[in-house]
Amino acid sequence: MQKYCYNNGRRDFIRKASFSAALYAIPSLLVHAESVSLIAPTPAPKEKIKLSINGKEISAEVDTRITLLDFLREQLGYTGTKKGCGMGQCGACILHINGKRMNSCQTLAIHNNGKTIETVEGLANGDTLHPMQEAFIKCDAMQCGYCTPGQIMSGIACIRDGRANNRDEIQRYMAGNICRCGAYQNIVDAIAQVKESGKTV
Amino acid sequence: MENNWLPVNEGPRADALDKVTGKATYAAEHRVSNLAHGVFVCSTIAKGIIQSIDEAAALKAEGVIDIISYKNCPAIPGYAPQLADGTRNPKQWWGMKVLYDNQVRFYGQPIALVVAETLEQANAASLLLKITYQKESFETDFNLARKDPSKAKPPSTYSRGNASNYEQAAVKVDGEFTIPIEVHSPMELQATIAVWEAEDKLTVYDKTQGPKATQGAIARLFNIPDKNVRVIADYVGGAFGNALRNWHNVPAACIAAKKINRPVKVILTRPQMFNLTGYRPQSWQQLKIGADATGKFVGIIHTAISNTSRYEEFREGIVNASRFLYACDYVDTNYRILPLDVSTPTWMRGPGEASGCFALESSIDQLSYVLNMDPVELRIKNFAEKNPESKLPWSSNYLKECYDKGRTLINWANRPQKPGSLQENGWLVGYGMANGVFGAGRSQASVRAILQANGNLVLQSAVSDMGPGTTTAMTKIASENLLLPLDKISFKLGDSELPPGPTQGGSTTTSTLGTAVYLACEALKKSLRTLAVENVPAFKNLDASTLVIKEGGVSASIDKEVFISNADLLKLGNKPFLEITQDSQGTSAMELKHATNSFSSHFVKVLVNPKTLKIKITEVVTTADAGKIISENTARSQMLGGVVGGIGMALFEELKFDHYTGAITNASFAGYQVPLHPDIPKTTVWFVNKPDPIINPIGAKGLGEIAFIGLAAAIANAVYNATGKRVRNLPITPEKLKEAKI
């Protein structure tokens, strides 16, 4: 494996390889494999970022290695967005960045400077729930609830992207959101109901 | 657009609002100040001795606080095999003692914990450890090892009846079945936060199915009183059995937090979840079944081997259902476990029975074709009027009603008796069915009921809920008992300081805890009646036992106008609240003089592409006799989940090893396939919904396991009906279907 050094072209490296975040997130896959030689970025570079989270402006100095997901959960306490794998494979961490859905474990916090983030915590307007939240409750589209925020954020994007015209379409669009309890049918019902209602999402 | 949502006459899941707004707080999400993060460094050999760990570079890395391994792990009372006097330590930690010694027992075993200020720093430093090993030879290949009978542990056996019955059977089938390792893979990662508040006192936020069991385990580990350990598990993000015991993250977080004198959080990574939190063991089974010419079973011989680890013995009920699900005079079972150099398996949804029923229900299906009988009729022919193993009558068994409803709902009449003879739009069509069964037990529980000054009821017990909806079911039981609206009742769980409740597992929570809730409500009603007679003039001359409790108050049965609300009653009685803590004792089947089981019958329609052999499950009807259904809303969801799990077992799930290194090769959701949205067919759930008159006063049996058990066989049977090919080695893939013989 290539020897990474943070002193040369650090920013360039980070921009080119946001997958490096995943390398740090999953050391068990790599650690002590004899070919791996990573120089510890000590002290790790930090960068100032500003972003809007659910309408609130946030400024912070962050470790350049921290994912948007871990930044939200571990530093800011926005734990509504869930970590299910850290590898972009399960959809539990899906949120909206500038209105588009994204696995937040697959983007570094520093890549989101100046961007608008919407998480599950920002959906309700006071006590008035978002139509997708209401539909999830009505259809019992959850069991343990851990994948639920990701499913809801993905479900909203499904309708916004015009991909909720029938059950097959919804199922395909939602294929990146794993639910191990098996609430899939009720989740698709919930998205279909919101779509049918014609409500703005 | 088709919509399968069925309206139900009850409120939503009790914790639904928290779950859709992101307010539900899971183990790793509790905010703790001065928190440090621990990450495991895991072995890269399957077996051997750690020769050296060079931490020098990692210790110098930014933010690193400590690196804990066997080299510097403090003495932990629960790790000591023996007490000072040389006798066996009765409080020894159950399972592998992480960070304890230099032995490597399986590939990916945690051997050091890197603790740093942030997760990023801990992860970065964890890459800098230099570890050398002395490798030893190992064995991870189950299918190779099982061929040497000397490697398995001695069998546990059962036999009844005369073996010659089977020998002389008019028709026989004999098949071998294999099931690979399947992994629970709940969406929430296993996590523990340990916070020491004093030298001998700590709070632990943990992903556990049993806050009381975890409290006890940690108390024994540090040899401190139970009351000094508080375990919080208010939300559990799925588990399916993997949080029935405490894995490496629990002692590691507690030990590290004590050693560095700071709170420590340890979250497993997704790859670690595939190796460090148990799994359904790999199994090989042989099932022989014989019947007379009319289809009556005359003999069942069920032999099974499943794997365990080299350092622990794990057994489950893989052959049990074969002994009692059907009437059969001669039954012989033989079960052995085979140690391998892998981590220890554990109970996974439908433990044992799910594997066993795949073999049993596939074999019965095969027998039905040999007899040219409808597989449902064959099962009805062999219906067990009482439990043939214990000889006890069933407390209830409505399997026949499941058959009737299942056949109607799936349009069973469309099923071709001749396999491979029906097509739809160029695809082969098949229908299959299979049964599930699981014990319906009831254990001890304690519930506190607090009637508050405003008339609201708070129920409390130290259980946790991994998703089925315990809170919903318990508030429903209290609501029905007290005729009190649901919005006036709440159920608090997930804290070991509450009255002791059971570990959630084995489909027993509703029966066990629900009984305690029922008894607490009964006791509360008694107190309210007494309070009314003693304090309310209008009730003074009435017999307390005749008073009716309903709609949040007490009324006289003879005159409904005479009514006082619970809130006013408390005020008059000068009580700020009314509190009752109620114990409920468990009962065994023998004590009940009845065999207590839940039953399910699953019906599946599949399409198989004749060219590509792609399998599409197009419809599932799942029916259950689980006694009275407490919450139709959550029970239905639990059944839907069982179907999804069954689809995974039948078509996708398989943990794979590289037997050259002993490493798992597909430890991620990219490698380990689970069912996704597009894999889910239209599913209909139906319940018998008749109260069991024996098990408990609420009439509910268990549901979690039978929702899953039998599904894989139903799918395999449908695939056979479509193609005439029987795949006995899960998961069923197009490749295996191509190679399968008739």
mmCIF file of C-alpha atoms in Angstrom, chain B residues 119-299:
data_model
loop_
_atom_site.group_PDB
_atom_site.id
_atom_site.type_symbol
_atom_site.label_atom_id
_atom_site.label_comp_id
_atom_site.label_asym_id
_atom_site.label_seq_id
_atom_site.Cartn_x
_atom_site.Cartn_y
_atom_site.Cartn_z
ATOM 1 C CA LEU B 119 -12.310 8.319 17.923
ATOM 2 C CA GLU B 120 -10.129 9.554 15.064
ATOM 3 C CA GLN B 121 -7.047 9.615 17.278
ATOM 4 C CA ALA B 122 -7.764 6.153 18.653
ATOM 5 C CA ASN B 123 -8.306 4.747 15.158
ATOM 6 C CA ALA B 124 -5.127 6.345 13.827
ATOM 7 C CA ALA B 125 -3.029 5.134 16.749
ATOM 8 C CA SER B 126 -4.478 1.639 16.524
ATOM 9 C CA LEU B 127 -2.682 1.265 13.195
ATOM 10 C CA LEU B 128 0.701 1.813 14.839
ATOM 11 C CA LEU B 129 0.862 -1.178 17.135
ATOM 12 C CA LYS B 130 3.461 -3.738 16.124
ATOM 13 C CA ILE B 131 2.489 -7.209 17.209
ATOM 14 C CA THR B 132 4.343 -10.454 16.719
ATOM 15 C CA TYR B 133 2.858 -13.889 17.164
ATOM 16 C CA GLN B 134 3.869 -17.473 17.496
ATOM 17 C CA LYS B 135 1.379 -19.163 15.224
ATOM 18 C CA GLU B 136 -0.197 -22.513 15.943
ATOM 19 C CA SER B 137 -2.149 -24.771 13.633
ATOM 20 C CA PHE B 138 -5.873 -24.206 13.673
ATOM 21 C CA GLU B 139 -9.095 -25.500 12.208
ATOM 22 C CA THR B 140 -11.980 -23.348 10.968
ATOM 23 C CA ASP B 141 -13.434 -25.572 8.245
ATOM 24 C CA PHE B 142 -16.591 -27.075 9.725
ATOM 25 C CA ASN B 143 -17.428 -29.295 6.786
ATOM 26 C CA LEU B 144 -13.955 -30.807 6.821
ATOM 27 C CA ALA B 145 -13.732 -31.207 10.587
ATOM 28 C CA ARG B 146 -17.149 -32.831 11.002
ATOM 29 C CA LYS B 147 -16.049 -35.776 8.855
ATOM 30 C CA ASP B 148 -13.764 -36.878 11.690
ATOM 31 C CA PRO B 149 -16.182 -38.105 14.381
ATOM 32 C CA SER B 150 -13.477 -37.941 17.051
ATOM 33 C CA LYS B 151 -13.413 -34.162 16.856
ATOM 34 C CA ALA B 152 -16.990 -33.588 18.056
ATOM 35 C CA LYS B 153 -18.074 -33.653 21.684
ATOM 36 C CA PRO B 154 -20.075 -36.663 22.921
ATOM 37 C CA PRO B 155 -23.680 -36.570 21.698
ATOM 38 C CA SER B 156 -26.819 -35.711 23.590
ATOM 39 C CA THR B 157 -29.355 -38.303 22.571
ATOM 40 C CA TYR B 158 -33.056 -38.981 22.800
ATOM 41 C CA SER B 159 -35.017 -42.008 21.718
ATOM 42 C CA ARG B 160 -38.529 -43.286 22.032
ATOM 43 C CA GLY B 161 -40.352 -46.170 20.375
ATOM 44 C CA ASN B 162 -39.132 -49.033 18.290
ATOM 45 C CA ALA B 163 -36.500 -48.503 15.609
ATOM 46 C CA SER B 164 -37.961 -51.305 13.496
ATOM 47 C CA ASN B 165 -40.940 -49.029 12.816
ATOM 48 C CA TYR B 166 -38.718 -46.894 10.631
ATOM 49 C CA GLU B 167 -36.967 -49.847 9.044
ATOM 50 C CA GLN B 168 -40.310 -51.273 7.901
ATOM 51 C CA ALA B 169 -41.801 -47.950 6.721
ATOM 52 C CA ALA B 170 -43.621 -48.104 3.378
ATOM 53 C CA VAL B 171 -42.029 -44.832 2.238
ATOM 54 C CA LYS B 172 -38.870 -43.132 3.439
ATOM 55 C CA VAL B 173 -36.875 -40.036 2.698
ATOM 56 C CA ASP B 174 -33.341 -39.403 3.864
ATOM 57 C CA GLY B 175 -31.561 -36.094 3.348
ATOM 58 C CA GLU B 176 -28.543 -34.130 4.516
ATOM 59 C CA PHE B 177 -28.844 -30.416 5.200
ATOM 60 C CA THR B 178 -26.237 -27.732 5.800
ATOM 61 C CA ILE B 179 -26.705 -24.210 7.092
ATOM 62 C CA PRO B 180 -23.788 -21.765 7.125
ATOM 63 C CA ILE B 181 -23.011 -19.307 9.893
ATOM 64 C CA GLU B 182 -25.581 -16.519 9.983
ATOM 65 C CA VAL B 183 -24.941 -13.323 11.896
ATOM 66 C CA HIS B 184 -27.530 -11.223 13.749
ATOM 67 C CA SER B 185 -26.138 -7.951 12.332
ATOM 68 C CA PRO B 186 -28.534 -5.587 14.088
ATOM 69 C CA MET B 187 -28.327 -2.061 12.731
ATOM 70 C CA GLU B 188 -27.007 -0.622 15.996
ATOM 71 C CA LEU B 189 -23.355 -1.360 16.626
ATOM 72 C CA GLN B 190 -22.536 -3.002 19.960
ATOM 73 C CA ALA B 191 -21.476 -0.240 22.306
ATOM 74 C CA THR B 192 -20.647 0.359 25.943
ATOM 75 C CA ILE B 193 -19.954 3.559 27.855
ATOM 76 C CA ALA B 194 -18.518 2.977 31.338
ATOM 77 C CA VAL B 195 -18.525 5.757 33.912
ATOM 78 C CA TRP B 196 -16.973 5.099 37.334
ATOM 79 C CA GLU B 197 -18.481 7.360 39.978
ATOM 80 C CA ALA B 198 -16.473 5.955 42.865
ATOM 81 C CA GLU B 199 -13.848 3.285 43.461
ATOM 82 C CA ASP B 200 -16.555 0.608 43.592
ATOM 83 C CA LYS B 201 -19.486 2.196 41.809
ATOM 84 C CA LEU B 202 -20.236 2.745 38.128
ATOM 85 C CA THR B 203 -22.884 3.500 35.530
ATOM 86 C CA VAL B 204 -22.789 1.607 32.258
ATOM 87 C CA TYR B 205 -24.702 2.533 29.113
ATOM 88 C CA ASP B 206 -24.862 -0.686 27.175
ATOM 89 C CA LYS B 207 -26.572 -2.400 24.322
ATOM 90 C CA THR B 208 -28.133 -5.293 26.217
ATOM 91 C CA GLN B 209 -31.279 -7.395 26.095
ATOM 92 C CA GLY B 210 -31.083 -7.721 29.879
ATOM 93 C CA PRO B 211 -30.140 -4.739 32.056
ATOM 94 C CA LYS B 212 -30.334 -6.861 35.225
ATOM 95 C CA ALA B 213 -28.218 -9.654 33.761
ATOM 96 C CA THR B 214 -25.615 -7.132 32.611
ATOM 97 C CA GLN B 215 -25.653 -5.464 36.009
ATOM 98 C CA GLY B 216 -24.951 -8.820 37.665
ATOM 99 C CA ALA B 217 -22.190 -9.689 35.213
ATOM 100 C CA ILE B 218 -20.356 -6.406 35.788
ATOM 101 C CA ALA B 219 -20.827 -6.632 39.550
ATOM 102 C CA ARG B 220 -19.245 -10.093 39.559
ATOM 103 C CA LEU B 221 -16.437 -8.896 37.283
ATOM 104 C CA PHE B 222 -15.344 -6.299 39.811
ATOM 105 C CA ASN B 223 -16.576 -8.140 42.897
ATOM 106 C CA ILE B 224 -18.807 -5.263 43.935
ATOM 107 C CA PRO B 225 -22.455 -5.329 45.033
ATOM 108 C CA ASP B 226 -25.107 -5.355 42.295
ATOM 109 C CA LYS B 227 -26.524 -2.097 43.597
ATOM 110 C CA ASN B 228 -23.233 -0.364 42.823
ATOM 111 C CA VAL B 229 -23.677 -1.060 39.125
ATOM 112 C CA ARG B 230 -26.301 0.854 37.204
ATOM 113 C CA VAL B 231 -26.988 -0.314 33.673
ATOM 114 C CA ILE B 232 -28.903 1.938 31.285
ATOM 115 C CA ALA B 233 -30.338 0.500 28.068
ATOM 116 C CA ASP B 234 -33.353 2.643 27.301
ATOM 117 C CA TYR B 235 -33.230 1.962 23.565
ATOM 118 C CA VAL B 236 -31.730 -1.075 21.873
ATOM 119 C CA GLY B 237 -31.237 -0.921 18.125
ATOM 120 C CA GLY B 238 -32.039 -4.521 17.287
ATOM 121 C CA ALA B 239 -30.209 -7.537 18.627
ATOM 122 C CA PHE B 240 -32.014 -10.774 17.696
ATOM 123 C CA GLY B 241 -30.109 -12.601 20.431
ATOM 124 C CA ASN B 242 -26.693 -11.001 20.090
ATOM 125 C CA ALA B 243 -27.189 -8.878 23.223
ATOM 126 C CA LEU B 244 -28.293 -11.786 25.417
ATOM 127 C CA ARG B 245 -24.806 -11.910 26.853
ATOM 128 C CA ASN B 246 -22.027 -9.396 27.319
ATOM 129 C CA TRP B 247 -19.284 -9.389 24.735
ATOM 130 C CA HIS B 248 -15.744 -8.031 24.826
ATOM 131 C CA ASN B 249 -16.812 -4.382 24.639
ATOM 132 C CA VAL B 250 -18.411 -4.534 28.084
ATOM 133 C CA PRO B 251 -15.424 -5.569 30.239
ATOM 134 C CA ALA B 252 -13.030 -3.630 28.009
ATOM 135 C CA ALA B 253 -14.883 -0.338 28.506
ATOM 136 C CA CYS B 254 -15.278 -0.926 32.251
ATOM 137 C CA ILE B 255 -11.634 -1.916 32.733
ATOM 138 C CA ALA B 256 -10.310 0.966 30.639
ATOM 139 C CA ALA B 257 -12.487 3.540 32.389
ATOM 140 C CA LYS B 258 -11.269 2.331 35.751
ATOM 141 C CA LYS B 259 -7.653 2.253 34.646
ATOM 142 C CA ILE B 260 -7.552 5.756 33.189
ATOM 143 C CA ASN B 261 -10.050 7.132 35.693
ATOM 144 C CA ARG B 262 -12.235 8.618 32.966
ATOM 145 C CA PRO B 263 -15.408 7.553 31.188
ATOM 146 C CA VAL B 264 -14.646 5.335 28.182
ATOM 147 C CA LYS B 265 -16.787 4.447 25.188
ATOM 148 C CA VAL B 266 -16.152 1.362 23.114
ATOM 149 C CA ILE B 267 -18.156 0.896 19.913
ATOM 150 C CA LEU B 268 -17.528 -2.121 17.751
ATOM 151 C CA THR B 269 -17.029 -1.547 14.053
ATOM 152 C CA ARG B 270 -19.341 -3.244 11.574
ATOM 153 C CA PRO B 271 -16.647 -5.770 10.581
ATOM 154 C CA GLN B 272 -16.112 -6.549 14.278
ATOM 155 C CA MET B 273 -19.882 -7.078 14.640
ATOM 156 C CA PHE B 274 -19.522 -10.123 12.373
ATOM 157 C CA ASN B 275 -16.977 -11.755 14.650
ATOM 158 C CA LEU B 276 -17.367 -10.480 18.189
ATOM 159 C CA THR B 277 -21.062 -10.683 19.030
ATOM 160 C CA GLY B 278 -21.998 -14.291 18.367
ATOM 161 C CA TYR B 279 -23.802 -15.873 15.456
ATOM 162 C CA ARG B 280 -26.023 -18.808 14.524
ATOM 163 C CA PRO B 281 -23.648 -21.778 14.452
ATOM 164 C CA GLN B 282 -22.922 -23.619 11.254
ATOM 165 C CA SER B 283 -24.723 -26.949 11.136
ATOM 166 C CA TRP B 284 -24.956 -30.249 9.367
ATOM 167 C CA GLN B 285 -28.082 -32.352 9.777
ATOM 168 C CA GLN B 286 -29.342 -35.655 8.550
ATOM 169 C CA LEU B 287 -33.055 -36.237 8.678
ATOM 170 C CA LYS B 288 -34.692 -39.575 7.972
ATOM 171 C CA ILE B 289 -38.439 -39.849 8.039
ATOM 172 C CA GLY B 290 -40.627 -42.842 7.272
ATOM 173 C CA ALA B 291 -44.383 -43.183 6.836
ATOM 174 C CA ASP B 292 -46.888 -45.916 6.132
ATOM 175 C CA ALA B 293 -48.760 -45.973 2.847
ATOM 176 C CA THR B 294 -51.447 -43.624 4.173
ATOM 177 C CA GLY B 295 -48.874 -41.006 5.140
ATOM 178 C CA LYS B 296 -48.825 -41.652 8.880
ATOM 179 C CA PHE B 297 -45.314 -41.016 10.237
ATOM 180 C CA VAL B 298 -43.732 -44.157 11.698
ATOM 181 C CA GLY B 299 -40.201 -42.956 12.369
#
